[in-house]
mmCIF file of C-alpha atoms in Angstrom:
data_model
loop_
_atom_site.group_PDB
_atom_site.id
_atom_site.type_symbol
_atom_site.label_atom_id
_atom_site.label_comp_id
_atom_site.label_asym_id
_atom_site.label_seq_id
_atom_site.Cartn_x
_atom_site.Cartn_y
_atom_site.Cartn_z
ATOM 1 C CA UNK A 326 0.000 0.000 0.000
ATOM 2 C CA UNK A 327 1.271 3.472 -0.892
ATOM 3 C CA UNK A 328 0.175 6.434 0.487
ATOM 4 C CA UNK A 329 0.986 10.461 0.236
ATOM 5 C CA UNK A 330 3.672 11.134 2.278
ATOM 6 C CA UNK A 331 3.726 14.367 4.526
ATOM 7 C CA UNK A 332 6.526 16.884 4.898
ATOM 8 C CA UNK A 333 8.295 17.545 1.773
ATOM 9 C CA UNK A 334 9.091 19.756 -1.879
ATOM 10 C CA UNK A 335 9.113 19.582 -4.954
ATOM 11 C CA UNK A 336 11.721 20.967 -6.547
ATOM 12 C CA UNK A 337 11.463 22.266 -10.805
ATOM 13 C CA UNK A 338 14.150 19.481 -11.725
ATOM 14 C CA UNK A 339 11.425 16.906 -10.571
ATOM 15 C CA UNK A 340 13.628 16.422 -7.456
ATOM 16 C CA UNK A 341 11.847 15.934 -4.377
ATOM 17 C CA UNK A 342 13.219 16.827 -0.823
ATOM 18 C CA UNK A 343 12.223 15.088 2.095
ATOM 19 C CA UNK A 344 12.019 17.578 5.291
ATOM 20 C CA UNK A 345 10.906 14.288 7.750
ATOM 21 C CA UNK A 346 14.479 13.562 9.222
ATOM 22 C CA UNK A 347 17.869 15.112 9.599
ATOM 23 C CA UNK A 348 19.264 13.784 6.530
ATOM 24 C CA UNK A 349 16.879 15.739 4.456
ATOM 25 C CA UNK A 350 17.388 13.668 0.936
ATOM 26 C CA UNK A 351 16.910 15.042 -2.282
ATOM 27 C CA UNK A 352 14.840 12.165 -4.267
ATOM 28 C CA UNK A 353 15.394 12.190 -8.019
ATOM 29 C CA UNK A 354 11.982 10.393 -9.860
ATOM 30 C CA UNK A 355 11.198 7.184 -8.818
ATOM 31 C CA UNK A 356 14.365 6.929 -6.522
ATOM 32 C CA UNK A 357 13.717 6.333 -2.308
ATOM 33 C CA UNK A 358 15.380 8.463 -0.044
ATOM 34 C CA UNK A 359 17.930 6.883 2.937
ATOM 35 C CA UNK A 360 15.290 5.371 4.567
ATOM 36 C CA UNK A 361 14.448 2.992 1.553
ATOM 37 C CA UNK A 362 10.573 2.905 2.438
ATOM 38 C CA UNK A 363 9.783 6.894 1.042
ATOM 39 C CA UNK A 364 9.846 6.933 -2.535
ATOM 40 C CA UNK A 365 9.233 9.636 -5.500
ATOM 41 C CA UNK A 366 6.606 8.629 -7.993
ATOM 42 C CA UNK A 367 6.141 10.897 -10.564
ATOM 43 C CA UNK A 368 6.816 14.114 -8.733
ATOM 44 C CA UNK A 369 4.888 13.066 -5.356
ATOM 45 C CA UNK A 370 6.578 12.135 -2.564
ATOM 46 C CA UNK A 371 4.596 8.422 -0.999
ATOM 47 C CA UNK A 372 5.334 5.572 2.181
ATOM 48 C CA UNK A 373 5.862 2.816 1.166
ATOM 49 C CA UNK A 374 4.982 0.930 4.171
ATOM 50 C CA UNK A 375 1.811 3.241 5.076
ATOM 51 C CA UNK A 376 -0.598 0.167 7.001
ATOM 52 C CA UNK A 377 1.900 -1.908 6.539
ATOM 53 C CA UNK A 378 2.531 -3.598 9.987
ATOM 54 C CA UNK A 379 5.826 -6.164 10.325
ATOM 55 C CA UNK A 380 5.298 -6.552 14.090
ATOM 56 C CA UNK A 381 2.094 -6.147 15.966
ATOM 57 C CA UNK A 382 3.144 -7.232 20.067
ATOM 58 C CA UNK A 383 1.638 -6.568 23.573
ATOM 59 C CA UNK A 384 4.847 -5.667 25.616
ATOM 60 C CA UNK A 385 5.429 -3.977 29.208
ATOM 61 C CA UNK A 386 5.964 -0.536 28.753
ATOM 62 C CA UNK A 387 9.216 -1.333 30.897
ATOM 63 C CA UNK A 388 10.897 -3.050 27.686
ATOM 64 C CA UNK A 389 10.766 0.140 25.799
ATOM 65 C CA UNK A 390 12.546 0.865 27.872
ATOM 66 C CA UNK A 391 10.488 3.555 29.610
ATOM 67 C CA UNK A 392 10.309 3.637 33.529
ATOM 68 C CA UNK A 393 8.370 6.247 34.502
ATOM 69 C CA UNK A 394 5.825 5.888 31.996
ATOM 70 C CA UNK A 395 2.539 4.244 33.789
ATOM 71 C CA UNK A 396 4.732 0.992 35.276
ATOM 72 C CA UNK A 397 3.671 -2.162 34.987
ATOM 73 C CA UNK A 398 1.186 -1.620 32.024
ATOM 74 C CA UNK A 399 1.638 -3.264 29.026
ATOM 75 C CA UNK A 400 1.910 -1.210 25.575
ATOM 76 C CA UNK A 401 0.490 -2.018 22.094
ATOM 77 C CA UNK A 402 4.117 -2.303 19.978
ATOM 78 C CA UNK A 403 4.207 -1.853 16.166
ATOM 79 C CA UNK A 404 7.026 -1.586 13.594
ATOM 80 C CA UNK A 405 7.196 -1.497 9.745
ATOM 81 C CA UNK A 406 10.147 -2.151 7.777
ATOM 82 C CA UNK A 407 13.207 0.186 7.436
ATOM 83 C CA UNK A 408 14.897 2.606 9.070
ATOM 84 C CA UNK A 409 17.154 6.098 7.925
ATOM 85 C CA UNK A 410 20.179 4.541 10.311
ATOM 86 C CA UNK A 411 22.924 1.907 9.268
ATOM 87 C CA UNK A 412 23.991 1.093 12.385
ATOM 88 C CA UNK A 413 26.576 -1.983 11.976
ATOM 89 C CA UNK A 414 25.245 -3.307 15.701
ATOM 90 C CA UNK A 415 21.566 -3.097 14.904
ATOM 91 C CA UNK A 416 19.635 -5.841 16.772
ATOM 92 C CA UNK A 417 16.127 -5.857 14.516
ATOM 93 C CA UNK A 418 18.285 -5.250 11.702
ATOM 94 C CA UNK A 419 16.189 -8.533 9.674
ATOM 95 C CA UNK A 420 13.714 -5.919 9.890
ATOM 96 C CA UNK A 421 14.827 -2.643 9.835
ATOM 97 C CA UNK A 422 17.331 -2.909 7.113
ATOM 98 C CA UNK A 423 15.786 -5.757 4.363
ATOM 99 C CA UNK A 424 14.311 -2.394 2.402
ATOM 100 C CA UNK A 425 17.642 -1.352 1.674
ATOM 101 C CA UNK A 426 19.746 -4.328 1.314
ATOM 102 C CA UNK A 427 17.079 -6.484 -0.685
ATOM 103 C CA UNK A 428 14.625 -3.661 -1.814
ATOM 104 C CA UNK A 429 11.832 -5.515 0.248
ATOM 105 C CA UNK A 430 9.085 -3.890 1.800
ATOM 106 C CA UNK A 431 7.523 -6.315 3.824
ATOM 107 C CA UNK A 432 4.092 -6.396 6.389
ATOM 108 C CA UNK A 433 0.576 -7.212 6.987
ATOM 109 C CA UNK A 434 -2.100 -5.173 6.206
ATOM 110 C CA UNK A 435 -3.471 -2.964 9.835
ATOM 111 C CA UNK A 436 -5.028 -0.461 9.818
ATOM 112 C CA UNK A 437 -4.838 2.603 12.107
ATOM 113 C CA UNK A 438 -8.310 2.248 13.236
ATOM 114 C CA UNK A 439 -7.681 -1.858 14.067
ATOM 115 C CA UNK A 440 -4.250 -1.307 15.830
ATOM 116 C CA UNK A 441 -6.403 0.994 18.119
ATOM 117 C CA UNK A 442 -8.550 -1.324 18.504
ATOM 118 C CA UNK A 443 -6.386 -4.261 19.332
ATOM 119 C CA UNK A 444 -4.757 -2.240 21.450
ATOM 120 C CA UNK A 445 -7.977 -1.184 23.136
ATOM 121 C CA UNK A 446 -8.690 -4.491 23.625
ATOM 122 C CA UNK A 447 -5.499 -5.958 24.642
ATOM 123 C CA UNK A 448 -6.085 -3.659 28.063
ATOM 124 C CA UNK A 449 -2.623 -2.011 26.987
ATOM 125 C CA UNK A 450 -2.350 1.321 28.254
ATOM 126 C CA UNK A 451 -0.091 2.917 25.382
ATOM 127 C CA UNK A 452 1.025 2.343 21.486
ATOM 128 C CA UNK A 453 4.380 1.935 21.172
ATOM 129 C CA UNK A 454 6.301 2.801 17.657
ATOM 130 C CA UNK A 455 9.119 0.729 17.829
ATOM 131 C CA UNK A 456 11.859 -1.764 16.930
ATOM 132 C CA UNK A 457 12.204 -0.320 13.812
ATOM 133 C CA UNK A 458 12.642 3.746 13.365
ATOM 134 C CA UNK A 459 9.241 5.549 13.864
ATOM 135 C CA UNK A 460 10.430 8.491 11.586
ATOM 136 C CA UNK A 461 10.428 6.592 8.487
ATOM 137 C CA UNK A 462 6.286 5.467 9.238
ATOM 138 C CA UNK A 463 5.270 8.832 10.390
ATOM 139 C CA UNK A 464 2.474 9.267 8.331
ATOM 140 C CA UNK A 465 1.210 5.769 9.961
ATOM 141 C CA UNK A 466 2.236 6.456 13.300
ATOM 142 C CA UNK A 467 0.823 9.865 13.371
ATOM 143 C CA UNK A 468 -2.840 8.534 11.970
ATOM 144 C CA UNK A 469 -2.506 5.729 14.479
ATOM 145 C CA UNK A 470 -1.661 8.479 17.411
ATOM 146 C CA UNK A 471 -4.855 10.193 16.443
ATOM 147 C CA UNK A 472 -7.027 7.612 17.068
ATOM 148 C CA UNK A 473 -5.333 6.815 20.101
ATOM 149 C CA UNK A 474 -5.684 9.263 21.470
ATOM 150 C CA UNK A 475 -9.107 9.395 21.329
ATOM 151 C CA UNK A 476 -9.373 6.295 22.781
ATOM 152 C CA UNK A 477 -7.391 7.349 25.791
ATOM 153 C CA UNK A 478 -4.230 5.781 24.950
ATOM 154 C CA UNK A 479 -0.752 7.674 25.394
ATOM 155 C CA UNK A 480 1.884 7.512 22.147
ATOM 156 C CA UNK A 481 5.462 6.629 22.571
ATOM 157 C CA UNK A 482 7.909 6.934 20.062
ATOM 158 C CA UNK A 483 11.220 4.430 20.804
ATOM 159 C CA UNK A 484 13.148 6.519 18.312
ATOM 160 C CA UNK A 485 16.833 7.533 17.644
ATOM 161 C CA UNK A 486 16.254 10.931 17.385
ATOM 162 C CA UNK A 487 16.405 11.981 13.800
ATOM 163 C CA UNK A 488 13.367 13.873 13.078
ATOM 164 C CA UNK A 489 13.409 17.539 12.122
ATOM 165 C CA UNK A 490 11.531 20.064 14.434
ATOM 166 C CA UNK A 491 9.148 20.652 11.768
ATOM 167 C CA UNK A 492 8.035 16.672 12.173
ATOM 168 C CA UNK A 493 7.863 17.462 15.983
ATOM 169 C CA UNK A 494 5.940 20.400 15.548
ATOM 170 C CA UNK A 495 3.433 18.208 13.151
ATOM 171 C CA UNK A 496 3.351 15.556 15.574
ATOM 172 C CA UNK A 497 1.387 18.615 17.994
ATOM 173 C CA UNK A 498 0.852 17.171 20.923
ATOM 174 C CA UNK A 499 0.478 13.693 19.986
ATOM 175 C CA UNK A 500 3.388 12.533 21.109
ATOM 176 C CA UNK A 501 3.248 11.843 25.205
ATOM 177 C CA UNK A 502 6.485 10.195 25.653
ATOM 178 C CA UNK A 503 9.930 8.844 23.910
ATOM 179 C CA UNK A 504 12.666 7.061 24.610
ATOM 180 C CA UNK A 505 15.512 8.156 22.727
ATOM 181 C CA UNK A 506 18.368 6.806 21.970
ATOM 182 C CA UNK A 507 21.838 8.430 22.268
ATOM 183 C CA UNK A 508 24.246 6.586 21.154
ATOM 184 C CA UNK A 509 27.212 8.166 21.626
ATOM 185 C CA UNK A 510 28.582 12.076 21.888
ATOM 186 C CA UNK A 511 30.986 11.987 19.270
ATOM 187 C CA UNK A 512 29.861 13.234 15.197
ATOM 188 C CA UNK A 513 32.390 10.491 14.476
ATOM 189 C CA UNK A 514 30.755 7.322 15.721
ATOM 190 C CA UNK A 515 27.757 8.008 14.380
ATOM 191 C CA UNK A 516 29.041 9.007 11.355
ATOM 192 C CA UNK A 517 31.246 5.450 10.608
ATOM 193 C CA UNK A 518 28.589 3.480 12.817
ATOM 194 C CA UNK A 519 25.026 4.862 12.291
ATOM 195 C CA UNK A 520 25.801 6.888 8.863
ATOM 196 C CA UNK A 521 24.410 10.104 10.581
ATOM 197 C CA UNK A 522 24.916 13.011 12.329
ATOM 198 C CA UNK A 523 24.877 13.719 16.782
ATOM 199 C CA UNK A 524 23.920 17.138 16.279
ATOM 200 C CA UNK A 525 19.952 16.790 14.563
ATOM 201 C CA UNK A 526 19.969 14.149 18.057
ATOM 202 C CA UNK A 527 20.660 16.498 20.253
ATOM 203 C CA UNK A 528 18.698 19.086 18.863
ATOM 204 C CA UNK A 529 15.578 16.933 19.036
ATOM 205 C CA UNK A 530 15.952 15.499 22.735
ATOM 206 C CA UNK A 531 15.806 19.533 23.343
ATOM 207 C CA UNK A 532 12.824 19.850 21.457
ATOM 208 C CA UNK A 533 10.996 17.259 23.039
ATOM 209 C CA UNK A 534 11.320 18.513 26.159
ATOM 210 C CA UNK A 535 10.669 22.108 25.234
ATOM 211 C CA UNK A 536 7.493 20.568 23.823
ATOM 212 C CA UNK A 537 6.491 18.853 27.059
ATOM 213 C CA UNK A 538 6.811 14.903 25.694
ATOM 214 C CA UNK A 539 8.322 12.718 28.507
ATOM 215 C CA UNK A 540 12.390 11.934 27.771
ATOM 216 C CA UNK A 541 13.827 8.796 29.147
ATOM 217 C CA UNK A 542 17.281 8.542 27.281
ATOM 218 C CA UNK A 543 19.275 4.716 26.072
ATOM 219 C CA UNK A 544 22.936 4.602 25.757
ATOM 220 C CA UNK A 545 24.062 0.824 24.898
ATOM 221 C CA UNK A 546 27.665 0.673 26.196
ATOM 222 C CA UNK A 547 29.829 -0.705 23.072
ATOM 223 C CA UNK A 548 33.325 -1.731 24.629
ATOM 224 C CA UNK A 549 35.816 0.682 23.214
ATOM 225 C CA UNK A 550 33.548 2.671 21.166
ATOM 226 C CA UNK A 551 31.799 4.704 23.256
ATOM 227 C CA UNK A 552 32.674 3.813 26.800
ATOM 228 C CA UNK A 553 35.529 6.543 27.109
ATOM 229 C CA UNK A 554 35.202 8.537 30.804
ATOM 230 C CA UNK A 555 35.383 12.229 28.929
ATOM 231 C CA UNK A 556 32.312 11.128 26.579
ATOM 232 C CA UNK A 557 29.952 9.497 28.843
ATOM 233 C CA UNK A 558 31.016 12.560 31.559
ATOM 234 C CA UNK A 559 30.054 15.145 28.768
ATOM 235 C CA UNK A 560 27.107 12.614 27.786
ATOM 236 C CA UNK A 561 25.403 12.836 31.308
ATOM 237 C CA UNK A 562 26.153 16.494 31.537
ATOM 238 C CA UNK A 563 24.236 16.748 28.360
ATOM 239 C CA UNK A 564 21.211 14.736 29.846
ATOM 240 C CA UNK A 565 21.380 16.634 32.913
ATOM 241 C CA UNK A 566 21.101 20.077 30.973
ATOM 242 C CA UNK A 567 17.432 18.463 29.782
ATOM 243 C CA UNK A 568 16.443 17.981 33.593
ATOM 244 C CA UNK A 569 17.764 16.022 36.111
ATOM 245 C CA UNK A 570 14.929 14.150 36.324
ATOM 246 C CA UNK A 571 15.174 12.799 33.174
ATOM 247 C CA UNK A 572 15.921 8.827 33.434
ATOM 248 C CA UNK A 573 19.593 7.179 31.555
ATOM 249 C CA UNK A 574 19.182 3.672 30.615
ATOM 250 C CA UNK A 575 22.887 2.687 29.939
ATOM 251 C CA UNK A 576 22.439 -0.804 28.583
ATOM 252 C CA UNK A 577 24.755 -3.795 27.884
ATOM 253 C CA UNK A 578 26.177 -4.560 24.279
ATOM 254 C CA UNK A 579 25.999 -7.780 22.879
ATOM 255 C CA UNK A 580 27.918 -8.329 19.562
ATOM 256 C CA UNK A 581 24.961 -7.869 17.217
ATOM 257 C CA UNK A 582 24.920 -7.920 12.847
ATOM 258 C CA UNK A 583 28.392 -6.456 11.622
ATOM 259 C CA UNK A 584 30.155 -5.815 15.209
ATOM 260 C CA UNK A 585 31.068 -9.271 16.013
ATOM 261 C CA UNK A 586 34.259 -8.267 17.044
ATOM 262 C CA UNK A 587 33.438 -6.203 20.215
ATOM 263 C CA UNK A 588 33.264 -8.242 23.590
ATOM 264 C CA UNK A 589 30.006 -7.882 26.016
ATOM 265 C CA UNK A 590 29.880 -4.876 28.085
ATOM 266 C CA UNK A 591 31.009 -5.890 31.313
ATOM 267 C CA UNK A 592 29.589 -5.815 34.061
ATOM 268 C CA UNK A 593 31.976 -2.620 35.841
ATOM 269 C CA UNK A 594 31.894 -0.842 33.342
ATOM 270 C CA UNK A 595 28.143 -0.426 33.554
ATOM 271 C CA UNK A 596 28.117 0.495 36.732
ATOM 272 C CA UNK A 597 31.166 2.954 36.363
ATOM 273 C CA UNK A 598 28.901 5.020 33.843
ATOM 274 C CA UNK A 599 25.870 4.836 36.199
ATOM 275 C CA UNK A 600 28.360 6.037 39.149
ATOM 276 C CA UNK A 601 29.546 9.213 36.493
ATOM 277 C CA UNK A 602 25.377 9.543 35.547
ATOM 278 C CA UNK A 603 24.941 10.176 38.946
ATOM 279 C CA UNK A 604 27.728 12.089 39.734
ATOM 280 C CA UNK A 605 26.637 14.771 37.116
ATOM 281 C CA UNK A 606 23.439 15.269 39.157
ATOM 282 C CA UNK A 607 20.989 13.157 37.247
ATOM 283 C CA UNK A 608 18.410 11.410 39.909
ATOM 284 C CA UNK A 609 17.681 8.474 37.760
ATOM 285 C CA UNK A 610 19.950 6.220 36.019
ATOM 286 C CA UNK A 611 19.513 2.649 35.178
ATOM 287 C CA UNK A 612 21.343 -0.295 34.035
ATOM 288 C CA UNK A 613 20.483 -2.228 31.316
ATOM 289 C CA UNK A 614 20.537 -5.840 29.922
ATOM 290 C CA UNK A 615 21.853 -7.044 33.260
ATOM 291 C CA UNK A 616 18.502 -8.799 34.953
ATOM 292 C CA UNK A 617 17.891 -8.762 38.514
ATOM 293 C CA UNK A 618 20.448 -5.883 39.032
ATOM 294 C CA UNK A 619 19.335 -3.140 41.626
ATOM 295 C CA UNK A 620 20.198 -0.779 38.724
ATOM 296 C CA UNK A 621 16.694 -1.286 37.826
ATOM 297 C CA UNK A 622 15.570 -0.132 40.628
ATOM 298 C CA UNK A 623 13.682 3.615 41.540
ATOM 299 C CA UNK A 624 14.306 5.334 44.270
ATOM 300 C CA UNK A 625 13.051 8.597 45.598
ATOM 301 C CA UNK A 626 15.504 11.007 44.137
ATOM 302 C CA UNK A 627 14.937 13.213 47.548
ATOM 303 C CA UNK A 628 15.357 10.683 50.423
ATOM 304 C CA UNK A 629 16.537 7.496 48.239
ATOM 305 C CA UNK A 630 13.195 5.541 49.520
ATOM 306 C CA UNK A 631 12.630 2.546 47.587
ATOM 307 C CA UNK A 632 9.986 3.411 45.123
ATOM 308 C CA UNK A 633 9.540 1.093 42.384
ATOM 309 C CA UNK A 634 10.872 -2.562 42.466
ATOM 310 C CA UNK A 635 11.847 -4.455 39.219
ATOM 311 C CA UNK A 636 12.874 -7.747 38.211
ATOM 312 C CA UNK A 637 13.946 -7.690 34.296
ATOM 313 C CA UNK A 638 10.359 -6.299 32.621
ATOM 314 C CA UNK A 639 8.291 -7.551 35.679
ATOM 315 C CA UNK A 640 7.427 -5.018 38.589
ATOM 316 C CA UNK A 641 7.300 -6.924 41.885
ATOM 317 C CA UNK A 642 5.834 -3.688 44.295
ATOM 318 C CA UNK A 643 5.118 0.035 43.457
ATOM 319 C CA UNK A 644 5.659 2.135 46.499
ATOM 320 C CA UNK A 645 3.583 5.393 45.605
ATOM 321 C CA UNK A 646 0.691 7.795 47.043
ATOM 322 C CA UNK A 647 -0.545 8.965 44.194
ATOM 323 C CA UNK A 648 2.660 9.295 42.311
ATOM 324 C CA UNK A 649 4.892 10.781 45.541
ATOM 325 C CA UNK A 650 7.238 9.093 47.891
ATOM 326 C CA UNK A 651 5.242 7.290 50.698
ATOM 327 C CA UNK A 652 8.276 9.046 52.876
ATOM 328 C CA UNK A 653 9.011 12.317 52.070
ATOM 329 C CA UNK A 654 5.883 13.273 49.461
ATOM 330 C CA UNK A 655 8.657 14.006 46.719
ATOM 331 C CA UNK A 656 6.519 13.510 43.543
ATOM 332 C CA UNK A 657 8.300 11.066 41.506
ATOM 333 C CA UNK A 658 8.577 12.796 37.857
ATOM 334 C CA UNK A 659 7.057 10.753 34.989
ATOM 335 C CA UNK A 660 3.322 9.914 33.436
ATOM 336 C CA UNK A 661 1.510 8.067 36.285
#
């Protein structure tokens, strides 16, 4: 299914330019843009994977992972195919890649008004846009946030940040929370790793919160890559300059797809870049991909009361009184 795109030009040359992400591509006739799933057909700028669903799940909203998003409720997930990163580490890269290494543009057919209403019916509290890059389905996502929101469900975007301010500004006020991923705070890595640029990821983690949407913020920890003490210390200074209430997952690396030749994050070295998190005044950082960990764990940023208990994805006790500490009535920032 093909479907008018939103948020572009056409130029006199028959060249289109795409104004949806930060790599704003200029689309000769019939070409597709980075993204491999936005394509110019005959001077009109269309999705190519408008309804068309590759993943359709019921996951806890902690997975995301989001934290202080309504915990312990489960969240509607959908994906379609592609994505305008290359990251060589990708984990749903079967899915977020196959447009532009095979040309493929797979999915089922659902429609915004049905994933409501699966969602609606599921009990799930929230549609996620995940797995894959929400950008690159916005006009899908944003038709499915409508009706959502209607419905009384909140939208979350798991995203890595690329969207131009004018896509945020479109979005108006659909979007209640995102986590974003940062992936490192060097132009180079995510240049050679991601084929992109830190700075239109920076700019949009400000914009969100200018905007009011709910920031929780992913780092995964590659082993010599993006695990240097300067970064991550001018990392959670960065984070900290958006709030300090605003949660860091910093999450374990597996070798994933093309970087096979990295070790798993250890253990330490999680922990040292909670310990520098914390030290740079945020009040909630969390480790990642290590189960069972206390890392996961909230605690009242005020008076360090235990406030929310977690085992992996699975909450065993919620201390709150109507979203404060049961100890010291600090309200405990988030959607609750």
């Amino acid at each position: 299914m093909t479907h008018r795109a939103r948020l572009w030009e056409r130029r006199e040359d028959g060249k289109i330019r795409c104004r949806l992400c930060g790599h704003g591509c200029l689309i000769p006739p019939a070409g597709r843009g980075i993204c491999a799933v936005r394509e110019n057909r005959e001077g009109t700028l269309v999705s190519l994977v408008y309804g068309r669903a590759v993943a359709l799940n019921i996951d806890p909203i902690e997975k995301k992972p989001l934290f202080h998003v309504k915990p312990g409720s489960f969240s509607y997930s959908i994906a379609t195919a592609g994505c305008n990163f290359r990251c060589d580490f990708c984990q749903n890269h079967e899915i977020s890649q196959l447009p532009a290494t095979e040309g493929v543009i797979c999915g089922r057919e659902a429609s915004p008004a049905a994933i409501v209403e699966r969602a609606l019916r599921s009990g799930a509290k929230s549609i996620s846009y995940t797995y894959t890059e929400p950008t690159v389905f916005y006009e899908y996502a944003r038709d499915t946030a409508e009706l959502a929101h209607r419905g009384g469900l909140l939208n979350v975007f798991v995203t890595n940040g690329y969207m131009t301010a004018e896509a945020l500004d479109d979005l108006g006020g659909l979007l209640d929370a995102a986590n974003v991923d940062l992936k490192s705070f060097r132009d180079e890595f995510y240049r050679v790793r991601c084929g992109a640029r830190l700075t239109p990821v920076l700019e949009s983690l400000r914009k969100m919160k200018e905007m009011g949407v709910w920031v929780e913020v992913t780092t995964l920890l590659i082993p010599g890559e993006n695990d240097g003490i300067e970064e991550l210390g001018e990392m959670a200074g960065f984070i900290r300059s958006l709030g300090e209430e605003t949660p860091w997952h910093i999450s374990r690396f597996h070798p994933r797809y093309k970087l096979l030749d990295r070790s798993p994050t250890s253990v330490a070295a999680i922990r040292r870049a909670g310990e520098i998190g914390r030290e740079a005044g945020l009040w909630h950082v969390y480790s990642g991909n290590l189960p069972g960990d206390p890392g996961e764990d909230t605690c009242c940023a005020h008076c360090g009361f235990l406030l929310i208990d977690r085992a992996g994805f699975t909450l065993v006790r919620i201390n709150l009184d109507q979203g404060k500490c049961p100890s010291c009535s600090t309200p405990l920032a988030g959607i609750f």
